[in-house]
Amino acid sequence: MSALLAGVLAVPALVLGAPGPTVEVDRTEVRVGETVTVDLAAWPAGNVLIELCGNGAERGSADCAVAAAATTHVGAEGRGTAMVTIVKPPIGCPCVISAQPVAGGRARTVPVKIAGVPTLTAAQRRTASAGPALDLTVSGVGVTGGGPSAAWLGGPAERTVAFTVRNTGKAPVTDPPLTLAAGRGAEPTGILDAPEIGTLAPGEERTFEVEVKLPGPAFGRYTVVGELTGIDRPARFTAHTSSYPWALPLLLALAVPATVVRELTRKGGRRRAVASHTGTALMPLVRPGGAMHGPATMNEVVAANIGQWRRVRNLPRTALAESLTALTGTPWTADQIERAETCTPPRRFDADELFAFSRALDVPVPALLIPPAGGTADGGEPEGAK
């Protein structure tokens, strides 16, 4: 009986003494731009949001650098890991790394010291927590541009992004940090020069226009993402645009037939004349060392363009092979890439391969079909190309 009673009494002690969710970082003294590793242990299964915050995360996400937040998944074993880039928080330190279940729940924090970020006094922290709401909204987001330009020929594209910022809070807001980025995908990495917002009184609004340059060849859909921080709730906005080299198919239709017929006629006539004179059979056209001067077939045109665009992209053959393997589901090797782009022997490209090469090289399909000027562009290989 006494043994049973001792066991019952021990159960609450074990439960109360069990460790809860923990957050650890690989170092606690950091600088802006560095990356820290965050380890989670004993967490319930699910997604966890990890943020870098100032003001001890007293006001939740209003104190956190939302744009630099990371999310990790915790499995049944209760562990998870994430990488967080250190940025300047929207408010001064004390600074912490905060982890909180996405589905809701208590946040756990671990302190970090960020070089160059000032520490708030106790009075400043009380003022920040008790001050009136700082709230901004963004509306009227749009993208203009896209008329006739170098982008129609596969060059860079230029756009203008417009948006209106309105102070919907109860206090003036002065120069809230604004980050802008443009590029492909939902989280573009091409940083843009953001304008200064200035001071907006409650109820006041102001419209801004930002020039966006998309590097060539501009092809496909692009996303422009902006975020205003330093307020109670960060304001994020998104705009979309696209760019396609509309003139390339027309040039292709005009250039390819004439070029191919001329080259076939010239090369075919020369080979027939040699064969007639020597009495030998016609042999396949072989380019010494893979060099081509005036490709004679469409497959040779494609091969020349693959090699040329790979060098323009500074892309090793091994990297291109890995991309093609992922896109096609068929294993590719660096040797296969070399044979494909040097015509030894000539490869017969099908439509699926053309599409895969265009995606892997980040060029439109017509760019692989237009005969390059003067054959191929001779040049050195990127490091590791072999």
CSV table of C-alpha atoms in Angstrom, one decimal:
chain,number,residue,atom,x,y,z
A,1,MET,CA,0.0,0.0,0.0
A,2,SER,CA,2.8,2.4,0.9
A,3,ALA,CA,4.5,1.6,-2.4
A,4,LEU,CA,1.4,2.4,-4.4
A,5,LEU,CA,0.9,5.7,-2.5
A,6,ALA,CA,4.5,6.7,-3.2
A,7,GLY,CA,4.0,5.9,-6.9
A,8,VAL,CA,0.9,8.1,-7.1
A,9,LEU,CA,2.6,11.0,-5.4
A,10,ALA,CA,5.6,10.7,-7.7
A,11,VAL,CA,3.5,11.2,-10.9
A,12,PRO,CA,2.7,14.9,-10.3
A,13,ALA,CA,6.3,15.5,-9.4
A,14,LEU,CA,7.5,14.0,-12.7
A,15,VAL,CA,4.9,16.0,-14.7
A,16,LEU,CA,5.7,19.3,-13.0
A,17,GLY,CA,9.4,18.7,-13.4
A,18,ALA,CA,9.2,17.7,-17.1
A,19,PRO,CA,10.9,20.3,-19.3
A,20,GLY,CA,8.8,22.4,-21.6
A,21,PRO,CA,9.6,23.6,-25.2
A,22,THR,CA,13.1,25.1,-25.4
A,23,VAL,CA,14.9,27.4,-27.9
A,24,GLU,CA,18.6,27.5,-28.3
A,25,VAL,CA,20.9,29.4,-30.7
A,26,ASP,CA,24.4,28.6,-31.8
A,27,ARG,CA,25.7,32.0,-30.5
A,28,THR,CA,24.2,35.0,-28.7
A,29,GLU,CA,26.4,37.8,-29.9
A,30,VAL,CA,25.8,38.6,-33.6
A,31,ARG,CA,26.0,41.3,-36.2
A,32,VAL,CA,23.5,42.4,-38.9
A,33,GLY,CA,23.9,40.2,-41.9
A,34,GLU,CA,25.0,37.1,-40.0
A,35,THR,CA,23.0,33.9,-39.8
A,36,VAL,CA,22.2,32.0,-36.6
A,37,THR,CA,21.0,28.4,-36.2
A,38,VAL,CA,18.0,28.0,-34.0
A,39,ASP,CA,17.3,24.6,-32.4
A,40,LEU,CA,14.0,23.6,-30.9
A,41,ALA,CA,13.4,20.8,-28.5
A,42,ALA,CA,10.4,19.3,-26.7
A,43,TRP,CA,7.9,21.2,-28.9
A,44,PRO,CA,4.5,19.9,-29.9
A,45,ALA,CA,4.3,18.7,-33.5
A,46,GLY,CA,3.5,21.4,-36.1
A,47,ASN,CA,4.9,24.5,-37.8
A,48,VAL,CA,6.7,27.0,-35.6
A,49,LEU,CA,7.4,30.7,-36.5
A,50,ILE,CA,10.8,32.0,-35.6
A,51,GLU,CA,11.4,35.8,-35.5
A,52,LEU,CA,14.1,38.2,-34.5
A,53,CYS,CA,12.5,40.9,-32.2
A,54,GLY,CA,13.5,44.0,-30.4
A,55,ASN,CA,11.9,45.3,-27.1
A,56,GLY,CA,12.0,41.8,-25.7
A,57,ALA,CA,9.1,41.0,-28.1
A,58,GLU,CA,6.9,42.7,-25.6
A,59,ARG,CA,4.3,43.6,-28.2
A,60,GLY,CA,4.6,40.4,-30.3
A,61,SER,CA,5.1,40.8,-34.0
A,62,ALA,CA,5.0,44.6,-33.8
A,63,ASP,CA,8.5,44.4,-32.3
A,64,CYS,CA,9.8,41.8,-34.8
A,65,ALA,CA,11.5,41.9,-38.1
A,66,VAL,CA,8.7,40.0,-39.9
A,67,ALA,CA,10.5,40.0,-43.3
A,68,ALA,CA,13.4,38.0,-41.9
A,69,ALA,CA,11.2,35.4,-40.1
A,70,ALA,CA,11.6,31.7,-40.7
A,71,THR,CA,9.3,28.7,-40.3
A,72,THR,CA,10.3,25.2,-39.4
A,73,HIS,CA,8.3,22.0,-38.9
A,74,VAL,CA,8.5,20.1,-35.7
A,75,GLY,CA,7.9,16.3,-36.1
A,76,ALA,CA,6.7,13.8,-33.6
A,77,GLU,CA,10.1,13.7,-31.9
A,78,GLY,CA,9.6,17.3,-30.9
A,79,ARG,CA,12.7,18.8,-32.5
A,80,GLY,CA,13.2,21.3,-35.3
A,81,THR,CA,15.9,23.5,-36.7
A,82,ALA,CA,15.9,26.8,-38.7
A,83,MET,CA,18.3,29.4,-40.0
A,84,VAL,CA,17.6,33.1,-39.2
A,85,THR,CA,19.3,36.0,-40.8
A,86,ILE,CA,20.1,38.8,-38.4
A,87,VAL,CA,18.6,42.2,-39.5
A,88,LYS,CA,18.0,45.4,-37.7
A,89,PRO,CA,14.7,45.0,-35.7
A,90,PRO,CA,12.0,47.7,-36.1
A,91,ILE,CA,12.6,48.8,-32.5
A,92,GLY,CA,15.7,48.8,-30.2
A,93,CYS,CA,16.9,46.0,-27.9
A,94,PRO,CA,16.7,44.0,-25.6
A,95,CYS,CA,16.6,41.7,-28.6
A,96,VAL,CA,15.5,38.1,-28.7
A,97,ILE,CA,14.9,35.2,-31.0
A,98,SER,CA,11.2,34.3,-30.5
A,99,ALA,CA,9.6,31.0,-31.4
A,100,GLN,CA,5.8,30.5,-31.4
A,101,PRO,CA,3.5,27.8,-32.8
A,102,VAL,CA,1.9,29.0,-36.1
A,103,ALA,CA,-1.4,27.6,-34.8
A,104,GLY,CA,-1.2,29.8,-31.7
A,105,GLY,CA,0.3,29.4,-28.3
A,106,ARG,CA,2.9,30.8,-26.0
A,107,ALA,CA,6.1,32.2,-27.5
A,108,ARG,CA,9.5,31.1,-26.2
A,109,THR,CA,12.4,33.5,-26.5
A,110,VAL,CA,16.2,33.4,-26.1
A,111,PRO,CA,18.2,36.7,-25.8
A,112,VAL,CA,20.7,37.8,-28.4
A,113,LYS,CA,23.0,40.9,-28.5
A,114,ILE,CA,23.1,42.6,-31.9
A,115,ALA,CA,26.1,44.9,-32.5
A,116,GLY,CA,25.2,48.4,-33.4
A,117,VAL,CA,21.5,48.2,-32.3
A,118,PRO,CA,20.8,50.5,-29.3
A,119,THR,CA,19.2,49.3,-26.2
A,120,LEU,CA,15.9,51.0,-25.1
A,121,THR,CA,15.7,52.4,-21.6
A,122,ALA,CA,13.0,51.3,-19.2
A,123,ALA,CA,11.1,54.5,-19.9
A,124,GLN,CA,11.3,54.1,-23.6
A,125,ARG,CA,10.0,50.5,-23.4
A,126,ARG,CA,7.0,51.7,-21.3
A,127,THR,CA,6.3,54.5,-23.8
A,128,ALA,CA,6.4,52.0,-26.7
A,129,SER,CA,4.1,49.6,-25.0
A,130,ALA,CA,1.6,52.3,-23.9
A,131,GLY,CA,1.7,54.6,-26.9
A,132,PRO,CA,-1.1,55.1,-29.4
A,133,ALA,CA,-1.5,52.6,-32.3
A,134,LEU,CA,0.9,52.9,-35.2
A,135,ASP,CA,-0.9,51.5,-38.2
A,136,LEU,CA,-0.4,51.9,-41.9
A,137,THR,CA,-2.2,50.4,-44.9
A,138,VAL,CA,-1.1,50.1,-48.5
A,139,SER,CA,-3.6,50.3,-51.4
A,140,GLY,CA,-3.7,51.1,-55.1
A,141,VAL,CA,-0.8,48.7,-55.8
A,142,GLY,CA,-0.2,48.4,-59.6
A,143,VAL,CA,2.5,47.9,-62.2
A,144,THR,CA,2.7,49.9,-65.5
A,145,GLY,CA,5.0,49.6,-68.5
A,146,GLY,CA,5.6,46.8,-70.9
A,147,GLY,CA,5.4,48.6,-74.3
A,148,PRO,CA,7.9,48.1,-77.1
A,149,SER,CA,11.4,47.9,-75.7
A,150,ALA,CA,14.5,45.8,-75.6
A,151,ALA,CA,12.5,43.2,-73.6
A,152,TRP,CA,10.6,42.3,-76.8
A,153,LEU,CA,14.0,41.0,-78.2
A,154,GLY,CA,15.0,39.2,-75.0
A,155,GLY,CA,16.7,42.1,-73.3
A,156,PRO,CA,16.0,43.7,-69.9
A,157,ALA,CA,12.5,45.1,-69.0
A,158,GLU,CA,11.5,48.2,-67.2
A,159,ARG,CA,8.4,48.6,-65.1
A,160,THR,CA,6.9,51.2,-62.6
A,161,VAL,CA,5.3,50.1,-59.4
A,162,ALA,CA,2.8,52.5,-57.8
A,163,PHE,CA,1.3,52.2,-54.3
A,164,THR,CA,-0.5,54.5,-51.8
A,165,VAL,CA,0.4,54.5,-48.1
A,166,ARG,CA,-2.2,55.7,-45.6
A,167,ASN,CA,-1.9,56.3,-41.9
A,168,THR,CA,-4.9,54.5,-40.3
A,169,GLY,CA,-3.5,54.7,-36.8
A,170,LYS,CA,-3.9,57.3,-34.0
A,171,ALA,CA,-0.3,58.8,-34.0
A,172,PRO,CA,2.0,60.2,-36.7
A,173,VAL,CA,4.4,57.8,-38.3
A,174,THR,CA,7.8,59.0,-39.4
A,175,ASP,CA,10.0,57.2,-42.0
A,176,PRO,CA,8.9,53.6,-41.3
A,177,PRO,CA,11.4,51.1,-42.8
A,178,LEU,CA,10.3,50.0,-46.3
A,179,THR,CA,11.8,47.1,-48.1
A,180,LEU,CA,11.1,46.3,-51.8
A,181,ALA,CA,12.2,43.3,-53.8
A,182,ALA,CA,11.5,42.1,-57.4
A,183,GLY,CA,12.1,38.9,-59.2
A,184,ARG,CA,10.7,35.5,-60.0
A,185,GLY,CA,8.7,33.5,-57.5
A,186,ALA,CA,6.7,34.4,-54.4
A,187,GLU,CA,9.8,35.6,-52.4
A,188,PRO,CA,12.0,37.6,-54.9
A,189,THR,CA,15.5,38.5,-53.9
A,190,GLY,CA,16.3,41.5,-56.2
A,191,ILE,CA,16.4,44.4,-53.8
A,192,LEU,CA,15.1,47.7,-55.0
A,193,ASP,CA,15.8,51.3,-53.9
A,194,ALA,CA,12.9,52.1,-51.6
A,195,PRO,CA,11.7,55.7,-51.2
A,196,GLU,CA,11.5,57.5,-47.9
A,197,ILE,CA,8.0,57.6,-46.6
A,198,GLY,CA,8.4,60.8,-44.6
A,199,THR,CA,5.9,61.7,-41.9
A,200,LEU,CA,2.3,60.8,-42.2
A,201,ALA,CA,-0.2,62.3,-39.8
A,202,PRO,CA,-3.3,60.2,-38.8
A,203,GLY,CA,-5.6,59.9,-41.8
A,204,GLU,CA,-2.9,61.3,-44.3
A,205,GLU,CA,-1.9,59.3,-47.3
A,206,ARG,CA,0.8,59.5,-49.9
A,207,THR,CA,1.4,57.8,-53.3
A,208,PHE,CA,4.8,56.6,-54.4
A,209,GLU,CA,6.2,55.3,-57.7
A,210,VAL,CA,9.3,53.1,-57.9
A,211,GLU,CA,11.2,52.2,-61.1
A,212,VAL,CA,11.8,48.4,-61.4
A,213,LYS,CA,14.5,47.0,-63.8
A,214,LEU,CA,14.2,43.3,-64.6
A,215,PRO,CA,17.5,41.9,-65.9
A,216,GLY,CA,17.6,40.4,-69.4
A,217,PRO,CA,16.6,38.1,-70.8
A,218,ALA,CA,13.3,39.1,-69.1
A,219,PHE,CA,11.0,36.2,-69.6
A,220,GLY,CA,8.0,35.0,-67.7
A,221,ARG,CA,6.1,36.2,-64.6
A,222,TYR,CA,7.7,38.4,-62.0
A,223,THR,CA,6.6,39.5,-58.4
A,224,VAL,CA,7.2,42.8,-56.6
A,225,VAL,CA,7.0,42.5,-52.8
A,226,GLY,CA,7.0,45.4,-50.4
A,227,GLU,CA,6.8,45.5,-46.6
A,228,LEU,CA,6.5,48.4,-44.1
A,229,THR,CA,7.8,47.7,-40.6
A,230,GLY,CA,8.3,49.8,-37.5
A,231,ILE,CA,4.6,49.8,-36.8
A,232,ASP,CA,2.3,47.7,-34.7
A,233,ARG,CA,1.4,45.4,-37.6
A,234,PRO,CA,3.8,45.2,-40.6
A,235,ALA,CA,2.1,46.1,-43.8
A,236,ARG,CA,3.0,43.8,-46.7
A,237,PHE,CA,1.9,44.2,-50.4
A,238,THR,CA,2.5,42.3,-53.6
A,239,ALA,CA,2.2,43.2,-57.3
A,240,HIS,CA,2.7,41.0,-60.4
A,241,THR,CA,3.9,41.6,-63.9
A,242,SER,CA,5.2,39.6,-66.8
A,243,SER,CA,7.6,40.0,-69.8
A,244,TYR,CA,7.9,38.0,-72.9
A,245,PRO,CA,10.1,38.4,-76.0
A,246,TRP,CA,7.2,38.9,-78.4
A,247,ALA,CA,9.5,39.9,-81.3
A,248,LEU,CA,11.7,36.7,-81.2
A,249,PRO,CA,9.1,34.4,-82.8
A,250,LEU,CA,8.7,36.8,-85.7
A,251,LEU,CA,12.4,37.1,-86.1
A,252,LEU,CA,12.7,33.4,-85.9
A,253,ALA,CA,10.0,32.9,-88.6
A,254,LEU,CA,11.9,35.4,-90.9
A,255,ALA,CA,15.5,34.3,-90.1
A,256,VAL,CA,15.5,30.5,-89.7
A,257,PRO,CA,14.1,29.4,-93.1
A,258,ALA,CA,16.4,31.6,-95.2
A,259,THR,CA,19.4,30.7,-93.1
A,260,VAL,CA,18.9,27.0,-93.0
A,261,VAL,CA,18.1,26.8,-96.8
A,262,ARG,CA,21.2,28.9,-97.6
A,263,GLU,CA,23.5,26.8,-95.4
A,264,LEU,CA,22.1,23.5,-96.5
A,265,THR,CA,22.4,24.5,-100.2
A,266,ARG,CA,26.0,25.8,-99.7
A,267,LYS,CA,27.2,22.9,-97.6
A,268,GLY,CA,25.3,20.3,-99.5
A,269,GLY,CA,26.5,21.5,-102.8
A,270,ARG,CA,30.1,21.5,-101.6
A,271,ARG,CA,29.8,18.0,-100.2
A,272,ARG,CA,28.1,16.6,-103.4
A,273,ALA,CA,30.9,18.1,-105.5
A,274,VAL,CA,33.6,16.5,-103.4
A,275,ALA,CA,31.8,13.2,-103.5
A,276,SER,CA,31.3,13.3,-107.2
A,277,HIS,CA,35.0,14.2,-107.8
A,278,THR,CA,36.4,11.6,-105.5
A,279,GLY,CA,33.8,8.9,-105.9
A,280,THR,CA,33.3,8.6,-102.2
A,281,ALA,CA,30.0,8.4,-100.3
A,282,LEU,CA,28.7,11.5,-98.5
A,283,MET,CA,29.8,11.5,-94.8
A,284,PRO,CA,28.0,13.2,-91.9
A,285,LEU,CA,29.1,16.8,-91.3
A,286,VAL,CA,31.7,16.8,-88.5
A,287,ARG,CA,33.0,20.0,-86.8
A,288,PRO,CA,36.6,19.7,-85.5
A,289,GLY,CA,36.7,20.1,-81.8
A,290,GLY,CA,33.0,21.0,-81.8
A,291,ALA,CA,33.6,24.4,-83.3
A,292,MET,CA,30.8,25.4,-85.7
A,293,HIS,CA,30.9,28.2,-88.3
A,294,GLY,CA,27.5,28.7,-89.8
A,295,PRO,CA,25.4,25.8,-88.4
A,296,ALA,CA,23.8,23.7,-91.2
A,297,THR,CA,20.8,22.1,-89.4
A,298,MET,CA,18.4,23.1,-86.7
A,299,ASN,CA,19.9,20.6,-84.3
A,300,GLU,CA,23.3,22.2,-84.8
A,301,VAL,CA,21.7,25.6,-84.2
A,302,VAL,CA,20.2,24.4,-80.9
A,303,ALA,CA,23.5,22.8,-79.9
A,304,ALA,CA,25.4,26.1,-80.6
A,305,ASN,CA,22.8,28.1,-78.6
A,306,ILE,CA,22.9,25.8,-75.6
A,307,GLY,CA,26.7,26.1,-75.4
A,308,GLN,CA,26.5,29.9,-75.9
A,309,TRP,CA,23.8,30.5,-73.2
A,310,ARG,CA,25.5,28.1,-70.8
A,311,ARG,CA,28.6,30.3,-71.0
A,312,VAL,CA,26.6,33.5,-70.7
A,313,ARG,CA,25.0,32.1,-67.5
A,314,ASN,CA,28.5,31.0,-66.3
A,315,LEU,CA,26.9,27.6,-65.7
A,316,PRO,CA,29.1,24.5,-65.3
A,317,ARG,CA,28.0,21.5,-67.3
A,318,THR,CA,27.6,19.6,-64.1
A,319,ALA,CA,25.1,22.2,-62.8
A,320,LEU,CA,23.2,22.2,-66.1
A,321,ALA,CA,23.0,18.4,-66.0
A,322,GLU,CA,21.6,18.5,-62.5
A,323,SER,CA,18.9,21.0,-63.5
A,324,LEU,CA,17.9,18.9,-66.5
A,325,THR,CA,17.7,15.7,-64.4
A,326,ALA,CA,15.3,17.5,-62.1
A,327,LEU,CA,13.2,18.9,-64.9
A,328,THR,CA,13.0,15.8,-67.1
A,329,GLY,CA,13.2,13.0,-64.6
A,330,THR,CA,15.9,11.4,-66.8
A,331,PRO,CA,19.5,11.3,-65.6
A,332,TRP,CA,21.9,13.7,-67.4
A,333,THR,CA,25.6,13.9,-67.0
A,334,ALA,CA,28.3,16.6,-67.8
A,335,ASP,CA,29.5,14.4,-70.7
A,336,GLN,CA,26.0,14.3,-72.2
A,337,ILE,CA,25.9,18.1,-72.0
A,338,GLU,CA,29.2,18.4,-73.7
A,339,ARG,CA,28.1,16.1,-76.5
A,340,ALA,CA,24.8,17.9,-76.8
A,341,GLU,CA,26.3,21.3,-77.3
A,342,THR,CA,29.3,20.3,-79.5
A,343,CYS,CA,27.5,18.2,-82.0
A,344,THR,CA,29.7,15.1,-81.6
A,345,PRO,CA,27.7,13.3,-82.7
A,346,PRO,CA,24.8,15.6,-83.5
A,347,ARG,CA,21.9,15.2,-81.1
A,348,ARG,CA,18.3,15.2,-82.3
A,349,PHE,CA,16.5,17.5,-79.8
A,350,ASP,CA,12.8,16.9,-79.2
A,351,ALA,CA,10.2,19.4,-78.0
A,352,ASP,CA,10.4,18.3,-74.4
A,353,GLU,CA,14.2,18.6,-74.3
A,354,LEU,CA,14.0,22.1,-75.9
A,355,PHE,CA,11.6,23.2,-73.2
A,356,ALA,CA,13.7,21.7,-70.4
A,357,PHE,CA,16.9,23.4,-71.7
A,358,SER,CA,15.0,26.7,-72.0
A,359,ARG,CA,14.0,26.4,-68.3
A,360,ALA,CA,17.4,25.3,-67.1
A,361,LEU,CA,19.2,28.1,-69.0
A,362,ASP,CA,16.5,30.6,-68.1
A,363,VAL,CA,15.9,31.7,-71.7
A,364,PRO,CA,12.8,31.5,-73.9
A,365,VAL,CA,12.6,28.6,-76.3
A,366,PRO,CA,13.0,30.9,-79.4
A,367,ALA,CA,16.4,31.9,-78.1
A,368,LEU,CA,17.5,28.3,-78.7
A,369,LEU,CA,16.3,28.3,-82.3
A,370,ILE,CA,17.7,31.5,-83.8
A,371,PRO,CA,21.0,30.9,-85.5
A,372,PRO,CA,23.7,32.6,-83.5
A,373,ALA,CA,25.7,35.3,-85.3
A,374,GLY,CA,29.0,33.8,-86.6
A,375,GLY,CA,28.2,30.3,-85.3
A,376,THR,CA,29.0,29.7,-81.6
A,377,ALA,CA,30.7,32.1,-79.2
A,378,ASP,CA,34.1,30.6,-78.4
A,379,GLY,CA,35.2,31.3,-74.9
A,380,GLY,CA,36.5,29.7,-71.7
A,381,GLU,CA,34.5,27.4,-69.6
A,382,PRO,CA,33.2,28.4,-66.2
A,383,GLU,CA,35.1,27.0,-63.3
A,384,GLY,CA,34.1,23.4,-62.7
A,385,ALA,CA,32.5,23.1,-66.2
A,386,LYS,CA,34.1,19.8,-66.8
